[in-house]
Amino acid sequence: MNIAFFLLPKQEVVCLPHDATLRQALERMEYHRYSAVPIINGEGGYVGTVTEGDLLWFMKNRADLTFENANKVRLSEVPLRINNIAVNIDANMDDLISLAKAQNFVPVVDDRNHFIGIVRRSEIIDYCQKGLSQRI
């Protein structure tokens, strides 16, 4: 099985640019109701994944920070607590499944580390479930 079978292309993925503000990140995540979003740099490379927890911990530790002035803080200033690892589009399924056990989605990159999409853990589980139900 090829990873591309499960790929949700980047055009359909909600992402944040590395130079986004904290407020933009909060608003985009709230609007789409996502708890984690990939961060992409200006060249299209995968930088990391920001989570609600990252944003909340950052805000908690900054007494001067309010939602109103969150547009003055760059997302690049927010420490990412979890290192969501990306896989190359040519990676094997074992690598993908290993990462999906710990991540809700796995970012997928090409040979130049350009972000090309994600694989959702739910898609892998659905595929496995269909395979199991066909055996019964």
PDB file of C-alpha atoms in Angstrom:
ATOM      1  CA  MET A   1       0.000   0.000   0.000  1.00  0.00           C
ATOM      2  CA  ASN A   2       1.223   3.464  -0.910  1.00  0.00           C
ATOM      3  CA  ILE A   3       0.949   6.442   1.451  1.00  0.00           C
ATOM      4  CA  ALA A   4      -0.507   8.502  -1.400  1.00  0.00           C
ATOM      5  CA  PHE A   5      -3.669   6.364  -1.151  1.00  0.00           C
ATOM      6  CA  PHE A   6      -4.448   8.038   2.198  1.00  0.00           C
ATOM      7  CA  LEU A   7      -3.149  11.528   1.398  1.00  0.00           C
ATOM      8  CA  LEU A   8      -5.334  14.572   1.924  1.00  0.00           C
ATOM      9  CA  PRO A   9      -3.631  17.077  -0.425  1.00  0.00           C
ATOM     10  CA  LYS A  10      -2.354  20.377   0.938  1.00  0.00           C
ATOM     11  CA  GLN A  11      -5.039  22.307  -0.962  1.00  0.00           C
ATOM     12  CA  GLU A  12      -7.597  20.676   1.340  1.00  0.00           C
ATOM     13  CA  VAL A  13      -5.592  21.038   4.565  1.00  0.00           C
ATOM     14  CA  VAL A  14      -5.940  23.970   6.932  1.00  0.00           C
ATOM     15  CA  CYS A  15      -2.398  25.250   7.534  1.00  0.00           C
ATOM     16  CA  LEU A  16      -0.777  28.258   9.106  1.00  0.00           C
ATOM     17  CA  PRO A  17       2.104  30.238   7.669  1.00  0.00           C
ATOM     18  CA  HIS A  18       5.157  30.401   9.923  1.00  0.00           C
ATOM     19  CA  ASP A  19       4.815  34.193  10.086  1.00  0.00           C
ATOM     20  CA  ALA A  20       1.161  34.119  11.205  1.00  0.00           C
ATOM     21  CA  THR A  21       0.223  35.887  14.415  1.00  0.00           C
ATOM     22  CA  LEU A  22      -0.978  34.174  17.550  1.00  0.00           C
ATOM     23  CA  ARG A  23      -4.396  35.710  17.003  1.00  0.00           C
ATOM     24  CA  GLN A  24      -4.585  34.373  13.428  1.00  0.00           C
ATOM     25  CA  ALA A  25      -3.705  30.915  14.711  1.00  0.00           C
ATOM     26  CA  LEU A  26      -6.378  31.056  17.408  1.00  0.00           C
ATOM     27  CA  GLU A  27      -9.023  32.316  15.012  1.00  0.00           C
ATOM     28  CA  ARG A  28      -8.258  29.780  12.275  1.00  0.00           C
ATOM     29  CA  MET A  29      -8.212  26.856  14.701  1.00  0.00           C
ATOM     30  CA  GLU A  30     -11.461  28.008  16.293  1.00  0.00           C
ATOM     31  CA  TYR A  31     -13.174  28.551  12.932  1.00  0.00           C
ATOM     32  CA  HIS A  32     -12.258  25.082  11.651  1.00  0.00           C
ATOM     33  CA  ARG A  33     -12.597  23.471  15.102  1.00  0.00           C
ATOM     34  CA  TYR A  34      -9.155  21.887  14.892  1.00  0.00           C
ATOM     35  CA  SER A  35      -6.968  21.177  17.883  1.00  0.00           C
ATOM     36  CA  ALA A  36      -3.765  20.978  15.817  1.00  0.00           C
ATOM     37  CA  VAL A  37      -2.653  22.571  12.540  1.00  0.00           C
ATOM     38  CA  PRO A  38       0.514  22.197  10.415  1.00  0.00           C
ATOM     39  CA  ILE A  39       2.825  25.198  10.097  1.00  0.00           C
ATOM     40  CA  ILE A  40       4.355  25.908   6.686  1.00  0.00           C
ATOM     41  CA  ASN A  41       7.272  28.258   5.941  1.00  0.00           C
ATOM     42  CA  GLY A  42       7.492  30.695   3.027  1.00  0.00           C
ATOM     43  CA  GLU A  43       9.136  28.103   0.786  1.00  0.00           C
ATOM     44  CA  GLY A  44       6.356  25.575   1.385  1.00  0.00           C
ATOM     45  CA  GLY A  45       8.330  23.467   3.843  1.00  0.00           C
ATOM     46  CA  TYR A  46       6.828  21.752   6.850  1.00  0.00           C
ATOM     47  CA  VAL A  47       7.964  23.517  10.048  1.00  0.00           C
ATOM     48  CA  GLY A  48       5.925  21.739  12.700  1.00  0.00           C
ATOM     49  CA  THR A  49       2.453  21.398  14.128  1.00  0.00           C
ATOM     50  CA  VAL A  50       0.921  23.858  16.557  1.00  0.00           C
ATOM     51  CA  THR A  51      -1.662  22.587  19.027  1.00  0.00           C
ATOM     52  CA  GLU A  52      -4.270  24.266  21.183  1.00  0.00           C
ATOM     53  CA  GLY A  53      -2.145  23.291  24.156  1.00  0.00           C
ATOM     54  CA  ASP A  54       0.875  25.100  22.726  1.00  0.00           C
ATOM     55  CA  LEU A  55      -1.165  28.275  22.358  1.00  0.00           C
ATOM     56  CA  LEU A  56      -2.807  27.997  25.775  1.00  0.00           C
ATOM     57  CA  TRP A  57       0.454  27.313  27.644  1.00  0.00           C
ATOM     58  CA  PHE A  58       2.105  30.221  25.846  1.00  0.00           C
ATOM     59  CA  MET A  59      -0.725  32.580  26.775  1.00  0.00           C
ATOM     60  CA  LYS A  60      -0.846  31.307  30.354  1.00  0.00           C
ATOM     61  CA  ASN A  61       2.822  32.126  30.864  1.00  0.00           C
ATOM     62  CA  ARG A  62       2.495  35.643  29.433  1.00  0.00           C
ATOM     63  CA  ALA A  63       0.477  37.749  31.878  1.00  0.00           C
ATOM     64  CA  ASP A  64       0.654  40.753  29.556  1.00  0.00           C
ATOM     65  CA  LEU A  65      -0.917  38.850  26.673  1.00  0.00           C
ATOM     66  CA  THR A  66      -4.605  39.251  25.873  1.00  0.00           C
ATOM     67  CA  PHE A  67      -6.649  38.204  22.894  1.00  0.00           C
ATOM     68  CA  GLU A  68      -6.741  41.840  21.813  1.00  0.00           C
ATOM     69  CA  ASN A  69      -2.945  42.150  21.587  1.00  0.00           C
ATOM     70  CA  ALA A  70      -2.331  38.574  20.357  1.00  0.00           C
ATOM     71  CA  ASN A  71      -1.925  40.024  16.862  1.00  0.00           C
ATOM     72  CA  LYS A  72       1.447  41.437  17.986  1.00  0.00           C
ATOM     73  CA  VAL A  73       2.932  38.001  18.709  1.00  0.00           C
ATOM     74  CA  ARG A  74       4.239  35.803  15.888  1.00  0.00           C
ATOM     75  CA  LEU A  75       3.422  32.114  15.847  1.00  0.00           C
ATOM     76  CA  SER A  76       7.155  31.478  15.472  1.00  0.00           C
ATOM     77  CA  GLU A  77       7.552  32.720  19.085  1.00  0.00           C
ATOM     78  CA  VAL A  78       5.294  29.967  20.432  1.00  0.00           C
ATOM     79  CA  PRO A  79       7.233  26.892  21.570  1.00  0.00           C
ATOM     80  CA  LEU A  80       5.871  23.654  20.142  1.00  0.00           C
ATOM     81  CA  ARG A  81       5.651  21.094  22.938  1.00  0.00           C
ATOM     82  CA  ILE A  82       5.275  18.076  20.666  1.00  0.00           C
ATOM     83  CA  ASN A  83       7.451  17.315  17.681  1.00  0.00           C
ATOM     84  CA  ASN A  84       4.988  15.963  15.126  1.00  0.00           C
ATOM     85  CA  ILE A  85       7.193  14.149  12.666  1.00  0.00           C
ATOM     86  CA  ALA A  86       6.496  14.209   8.942  1.00  0.00           C
ATOM     87  CA  VAL A  87       6.975  11.273   6.583  1.00  0.00           C
ATOM     88  CA  ASN A  88       8.272  11.349   3.066  1.00  0.00           C
ATOM     89  CA  ILE A  89       5.733  10.393   0.407  1.00  0.00           C
ATOM     90  CA  ASP A  90       7.942   7.375  -0.365  1.00  0.00           C
ATOM     91  CA  ALA A  91       7.963   6.105   3.233  1.00  0.00           C
ATOM     92  CA  ASN A  92       6.595   2.665   3.957  1.00  0.00           C
ATOM     93  CA  MET A  93       3.296   1.968   5.674  1.00  0.00           C
ATOM     94  CA  ASP A  94       5.007   0.753   8.856  1.00  0.00           C
ATOM     95  CA  ASP A  95       6.559   4.199   9.327  1.00  0.00           C
ATOM     96  CA  LEU A  96       3.221   5.893   8.702  1.00  0.00           C
ATOM     97  CA  ILE A  97       1.334   3.661  11.129  1.00  0.00           C
ATOM     98  CA  SER A  98       4.023   4.036  13.776  1.00  0.00           C
ATOM     99  CA  LEU A  99       3.643   7.828  13.681  1.00  0.00           C
ATOM    100  CA  ALA A 100      -0.148   7.719  13.431  1.00  0.00           C
ATOM    101  CA  LYS A 101      -0.306   5.878  16.742  1.00  0.00           C
ATOM    102  CA  ALA A 102       0.928   9.018  18.496  1.00  0.00           C
ATOM    103  CA  GLN A 103      -0.332  11.783  16.172  1.00  0.00           C
ATOM    104  CA  ASN A 104      -3.883  12.572  15.023  1.00  0.00           C
ATOM    105  CA  PHE A 105      -2.451  13.224  11.597  1.00  0.00           C
ATOM    106  CA  VAL A 106       0.890  12.686   9.935  1.00  0.00           C
ATOM    107  CA  PRO A 107       2.278  15.476   7.741  1.00  0.00           C
ATOM    108  CA  VAL A 108       3.634  14.258   4.394  1.00  0.00           C
ATOM    109  CA  VAL A 109       6.509  15.932   2.566  1.00  0.00           C
ATOM    110  CA  ASP A 110       8.321  15.435  -0.717  1.00  0.00           C
ATOM    111  CA  ASP A 111      12.073  14.976  -1.214  1.00  0.00           C
ATOM    112  CA  ARG A 112      12.666  18.721  -0.690  1.00  0.00           C
ATOM    113  CA  ASN A 113      10.695  18.750   2.600  1.00  0.00           C
ATOM    114  CA  HIS A 114       7.858  20.630   0.882  1.00  0.00           C
ATOM    115  CA  PHE A 115       4.547  19.973   2.572  1.00  0.00           C
ATOM    116  CA  ILE A 116       2.226  18.039   0.265  1.00  0.00           C
ATOM    117  CA  GLY A 117      -0.576  17.050   2.633  1.00  0.00           C
ATOM    118  CA  ILE A 118      -1.522  14.942   5.621  1.00  0.00           C
ATOM    119  CA  VAL A 119      -2.674  11.456   6.411  1.00  0.00           C
ATOM    120  CA  ARG A 120      -5.339  11.376   9.095  1.00  0.00           C
ATOM    121  CA  ARG A 121      -5.184   8.613  11.662  1.00  0.00           C
ATOM    122  CA  SER A 122      -8.920   8.096  11.192  1.00  0.00           C
ATOM    123  CA  GLU A 123      -8.380   7.235   7.499  1.00  0.00           C
ATOM    124  CA  ILE A 124      -5.917   4.498   8.410  1.00  0.00           C
ATOM    125  CA  ILE A 125      -8.279   3.089  11.036  1.00  0.00           C
ATOM    126  CA  ASP A 126     -11.206   3.150   8.585  1.00  0.00           C
ATOM    127  CA  TYR A 127      -9.129   1.299   6.006  1.00  0.00           C
ATOM    128  CA  CYS A 128      -8.106  -1.343   8.539  1.00  0.00           C
ATOM    129  CA  GLN A 129     -11.674  -1.707   9.758  1.00  0.00           C
ATOM    130  CA  LYS A 130     -12.919  -2.332   6.208  1.00  0.00           C
ATOM    131  CA  GLY A 131     -10.235  -4.955   5.731  1.00  0.00           C
ATOM    132  CA  LEU A 132     -11.231  -6.705   8.934  1.00  0.00           C
ATOM    133  CA  SER A 133     -14.945  -6.652   8.126  1.00  0.00           C
ATOM    134  CA  GLN A 134     -14.274  -8.197   4.710  1.00  0.00           C
ATOM    135  CA  ARG A 135     -12.535 -11.157   6.371  1.00  0.00           C
ATOM    136  CA  ILE A 136     -15.516 -11.979   8.530  1.00  0.00           C
TER     137      ILE A 136
END
